[in-house]
Structure formats: C-alpha cells, structure tokens
Tab-separated table of C-alpha atoms in Angstrom:
chain	number	residue	atom	x	y	z
A	12	UNK	CA	-21.759	30.251	1.901
A	13	UNK	CA	-24.789	30.097	4.169
A	14	UNK	CA	-25.254	27.303	6.649
A	15	UNK	CA	-26.185	24.272	4.512
A	16	UNK	CA	-28.122	22.660	7.344
A	17	UNK	CA	-30.697	25.433	7.310
A	18	UNK	CA	-32.121	23.873	4.129
A	19	UNK	CA	-32.449	20.418	5.671
A	20	UNK	CA	-35.751	19.352	7.171
A	21	UNK	CA	-35.720	16.639	9.822
A	22	UNK	CA	-38.713	14.718	8.494
A	23	UNK	CA	-38.259	11.898	10.969
A	24	UNK	CA	-39.196	14.301	13.782
A	25	UNK	CA	-42.320	15.626	12.072
A	26	UNK	CA	-45.745	14.328	12.959
A	27	UNK	CA	-48.283	13.541	10.250
A	28	UNK	CA	-49.958	16.682	8.919
A	29	UNK	CA	-49.043	20.027	7.386
A	30	UNK	CA	-45.893	21.872	8.491
A	31	UNK	CA	-44.812	25.340	7.305
A	32	UNK	CA	-41.249	26.479	6.628
A	33	UNK	CA	-40.218	29.951	5.438
A	34	UNK	CA	-37.026	30.799	3.583
A	35	UNK	CA	-35.643	34.265	2.868
A	36	UNK	CA	-33.152	33.862	0.027
A	37	UNK	CA	-30.797	36.728	-0.740
A	38	UNK	CA	-28.685	37.426	-3.786
A	39	UNK	CA	-25.650	35.636	-2.296
A	40	UNK	CA	-27.589	32.349	-2.236
A	41	UNK	CA	-28.165	32.639	-5.995
A	42	UNK	CA	-24.607	33.782	-6.751
A	43	UNK	CA	-23.257	30.743	-4.892
A	44	UNK	CA	-25.497	28.520	-7.037
A	45	UNK	CA	-24.294	30.172	-10.274
A	46	UNK	CA	-27.411	32.125	-11.304
A	47	UNK	CA	-26.787	34.064	-14.530
A	48	UNK	CA	-30.109	35.312	-15.904
A	49	UNK	CA	-30.870	37.720	-13.075
A	50	UNK	CA	-29.155	39.821	-10.433
A	51	UNK	CA	-30.012	41.127	-6.985
A	52	UNK	CA	-32.551	38.382	-6.439
A	53	UNK	CA	-34.495	38.669	-3.207
A	54	UNK	CA	-36.924	35.774	-2.824
A	55	UNK	CA	-39.139	34.488	-0.082
A	56	UNK	CA	-40.408	30.946	-0.293
A	57	UNK	CA	-43.093	29.421	1.871
A	58	UNK	CA	-42.886	25.645	1.956
A	59	UNK	CA	-45.908	23.671	3.079
A	60	UNK	CA	-44.932	20.089	3.823
A	61	UNK	CA	-47.812	17.639	4.262
A	62	UNK	CA	-46.400	14.473	5.837
A	63	UNK	CA	-48.328	11.262	5.236
A	64	UNK	CA	-47.536	7.584	5.619
A	65	UNK	CA	-45.123	6.629	2.856
A	66	UNK	CA	-44.995	10.035	1.125
A	67	UNK	CA	-44.893	13.806	1.589
A	68	UNK	CA	-46.510	16.553	-0.450
A	69	UNK	CA	-44.405	19.696	-0.718
A	70	UNK	CA	-45.869	22.971	-1.953
A	71	UNK	CA	-43.409	25.797	-2.663
A	72	UNK	CA	-44.949	29.287	-2.843
A	73	UNK	CA	-42.436	31.733	-4.347
A	74	UNK	CA	-42.458	35.524	-4.093
A	75	UNK	CA	-39.915	38.317	-4.420
A	76	UNK	CA	-38.083	40.467	-6.947
A	77	UNK	CA	-35.122	40.181	-9.316
A	78	UNK	CA	-33.263	42.560	-11.605
A	79	UNK	CA	-33.306	41.408	-15.234
A	80	UNK	CA	-32.629	42.952	-18.652
A	81	UNK	CA	-35.207	43.686	-21.333
A	82	UNK	CA	-35.036	41.058	-24.065
A	83	UNK	CA	-35.469	43.682	-26.761
A	84	UNK	CA	-33.323	46.672	-25.742
A	85	UNK	CA	-31.291	45.585	-22.721
A	86	UNK	CA	-32.751	48.157	-20.301
A	87	UNK	CA	-32.625	47.080	-16.662
A	88	UNK	CA	-35.992	45.907	-15.288
A	89	UNK	CA	-37.311	44.690	-11.965
A	90	UNK	CA	-39.281	41.469	-12.332
A	91	UNK	CA	-41.761	40.217	-9.764
A	92	UNK	CA	-41.295	36.610	-8.766
A	93	UNK	CA	-44.415	34.599	-8.017
A	94	UNK	CA	-45.365	31.033	-8.628
A	95	UNK	CA	-46.339	27.795	-6.934
A	96	UNK	CA	-44.693	24.413	-7.378
A	97	UNK	CA	-45.656	20.995	-6.039
A	98	UNK	CA	-43.401	18.031	-5.324
A	99	UNK	CA	-44.223	14.538	-4.138
A	100	UNK	CA	-41.533	12.855	-2.074
A	101	UNK	CA	-42.063	9.114	-1.778
A	102	UNK	CA	-40.358	6.742	0.617
A	103	UNK	CA	-38.936	3.583	-0.942
A	104	UNK	CA	-36.329	0.861	-0.439
A	105	UNK	CA	-34.247	1.755	-3.543
A	106	UNK	CA	-34.525	5.527	-4.121
A	107	UNK	CA	-31.628	5.765	-6.583
A	108	UNK	CA	-33.163	3.279	-9.018
A	109	UNK	CA	-36.624	4.811	-8.630
A	110	UNK	CA	-35.297	8.349	-9.278
A	111	UNK	CA	-33.481	7.115	-12.399
A	112	UNK	CA	-36.613	5.496	-13.836
A	113	UNK	CA	-39.203	8.107	-12.765
A	114	UNK	CA	-40.473	10.132	-15.712
A	115	UNK	CA	-42.365	12.734	-13.689
A	116	UNK	CA	-40.016	15.550	-12.585
A	117	UNK	CA	-42.386	16.406	-9.733
A	118	UNK	CA	-41.839	13.069	-7.995
A	119	UNK	CA	-38.718	12.365	-5.954
A	120	UNK	CA	-37.806	9.243	-3.968
A	121	UNK	CA	-35.891	8.995	-0.704
A	122	UNK	CA	-34.954	6.003	1.403
A	123	UNK	CA	-37.358	4.862	4.107
A	124	UNK	CA	-34.451	5.206	6.535
A	125	UNK	CA	-33.691	8.821	5.525
A	126	UNK	CA	-34.139	11.211	8.441
A	127	UNK	CA	-33.660	14.528	6.572
A	128	UNK	CA	-34.478	16.008	3.175
A	129	UNK	CA	-32.500	18.861	1.709
A	130	UNK	CA	-34.659	21.398	-0.146
A	131	UNK	CA	-31.846	23.777	-1.177
A	132	UNK	CA	-31.734	22.729	-4.844
A	133	UNK	CA	-35.529	22.858	-5.144
A	134	UNK	CA	-35.578	26.350	-3.634
A	135	UNK	CA	-33.044	27.519	-6.215
A	136	UNK	CA	-34.750	25.764	-9.117
A	137	UNK	CA	-38.251	27.002	-8.312
A	138	UNK	CA	-37.165	30.616	-7.764
A	139	UNK	CA	-35.291	30.583	-11.083
A	140	UNK	CA	-38.378	29.126	-12.798
A	141	UNK	CA	-40.393	32.006	-11.319
A	142	UNK	CA	-38.469	34.576	-13.352
A	143	UNK	CA	-40.648	35.538	-16.328
A	144	UNK	CA	-39.496	34.025	-19.625
A	145	UNK	CA	-40.308	37.132	-21.621
A	146	UNK	CA	-38.857	40.290	-20.131
A	147	UNK	CA	-40.002	43.480	-21.875
A	148	UNK	CA	-40.024	47.149	-20.906
A	149	UNK	CA	-43.736	47.454	-21.624
A	150	UNK	CA	-45.651	50.542	-22.746
A	151	UNK	CA	-46.476	53.881	-21.182
A	152	UNK	CA	-50.037	55.152	-20.612
A	153	UNK	CA	-50.255	56.307	-24.243
A	154	UNK	CA	-49.189	52.926	-25.622
A	155	UNK	CA	-45.639	53.908	-26.602
A	156	UNK	CA	-42.827	51.458	-25.926
A	157	UNK	CA	-40.581	52.243	-22.952
A	158	UNK	CA	-37.641	50.500	-24.647
A	159	UNK	CA	-34.442	52.394	-25.383
A	160	UNK	CA	-35.198	54.179	-28.687
A	161	UNK	CA	-31.561	54.312	-29.820
A	162	UNK	CA	-31.230	50.544	-29.494
A	163	UNK	CA	-34.525	49.957	-31.339
A	164	UNK	CA	-33.390	52.236	-34.215
A	165	UNK	CA	-30.085	50.372	-34.464
A	166	UNK	CA	-31.923	47.035	-34.504
A	167	UNK	CA	-34.150	48.269	-37.349
A	168	UNK	CA	-31.077	49.396	-39.323
A	169	UNK	CA	-29.428	46.016	-38.821
A	170	UNK	CA	-32.624	44.197	-39.836
A	171	UNK	CA	-32.948	46.302	-42.993
A	172	UNK	CA	-29.302	45.623	-43.932
A	173	UNK	CA	-29.746	41.880	-43.347
A	174	UNK	CA	-32.971	41.799	-45.390
A	175	UNK	CA	-31.274	43.631	-48.272
A	176	UNK	CA	-28.285	41.288	-48.180
A	177	UNK	CA	-30.526	38.211	-48.147
A	178	UNK	CA	-32.684	39.571	-50.992
A	179	UNK	CA	-29.605	39.961	-53.208
A	180	UNK	CA	-28.263	36.502	-52.397
A	181	UNK	CA	-31.481	34.518	-52.690
A	182	UNK	CA	-31.231	34.181	-56.499
A	183	UNK	CA	-27.434	34.057	-56.704
A	184	UNK	CA	-27.190	30.259	-56.832
A	185	UNK	CA	-29.839	29.998	-59.544
A	186	UNK	CA	-27.746	31.942	-62.082
A	187	UNK	CA	-25.701	28.828	-62.947
A	188	UNK	CA	-28.893	26.989	-64.021
A	189	UNK	CA	-29.821	29.872	-66.308
A	190	UNK	CA	-26.664	29.330	-68.418
A	191	UNK	CA	-27.417	25.629	-69.051
C-alpha cells in the first residue's frame, strides 16, 4: 500500500490563504480501497485548501479515466472522470459529537488541537462519485447503437418470453372467482 502519510496535510504549518495540493492516484490505490464498479482507474485530483480562522474550505477537482462496462450490453468502455467537490472543515472542541449530529455531508469537524487532516478517504470517495452513473456505448455517426448486437437480441428474446409468461399468468388467479 502507498505511503499513508502522503495523504495527510499538516494544516498547523499552513498560513492563512489558498494552498494547492496535487494527487496522482493509480489503479492500486483504488484496489486497496476495494473499488468494484471500475477498473484501471487513473485519476488526478487537484485540491485547493483555503485556510481561514476556525475553518478550511477544500475544493477537490477530479480528472482522469476509468474502464467500466456498458450497462446495457456489457461492452468495455473508457469513462472520463471529471467533477468538482467542496468540503468545509471546521475546528471545534468536540469534533466527534459535531460529526455525529451534522446533517450536511459536506461539513466535517476536527479538533482545534489537530495538526493534520487526512484526505485519503475523500480522494477515494470523490473519484468514485466522478464515474458516470449511466454507462452506455453510445451511437455511431449514423445514429446506430454501438452496443453488442448479439447481447441486445438475446435481451429482446428474454423480454418477449417474460412478457408472454406474465400475460398468461395475469388472469390466472381470477379464474377461481369466475366459478363462484
């Protein structure tokens, strides 16, 4: 596993203002975290940390690529990763209680005495959220689907068989009322 300390930021040493951190995350990082929805993930994340008195604003800018499967036919696809996420890190006396009661997922509390913040879990989470929810092969220049035609034909056959089965069974339970 990669050096865990590389994801820790010594906030106590930072002066007020904006600071930039860059992270190149390879596929091993995501395997170690248990990623399942994508493979061969190569992500770069720029983190802009704006330190203020009593709080910090963190802006994660995600880019990169990941190999995914088409939701419809299972063909392998390359998905572009891109998104931006904001976090507010507030300093408090009782961060555990505040984190348990906070309803906003974009707000996190740390102790006023904390000297470092670890951004590893946020890096993983935000890259995974950058993977498109709907993954489709798309269409060619003529508007025809690029999905695997054999799989689409099989899906249509299965749908037709299911529809026929359901059509025959929909009235089956009503026959007993007919006899009364």
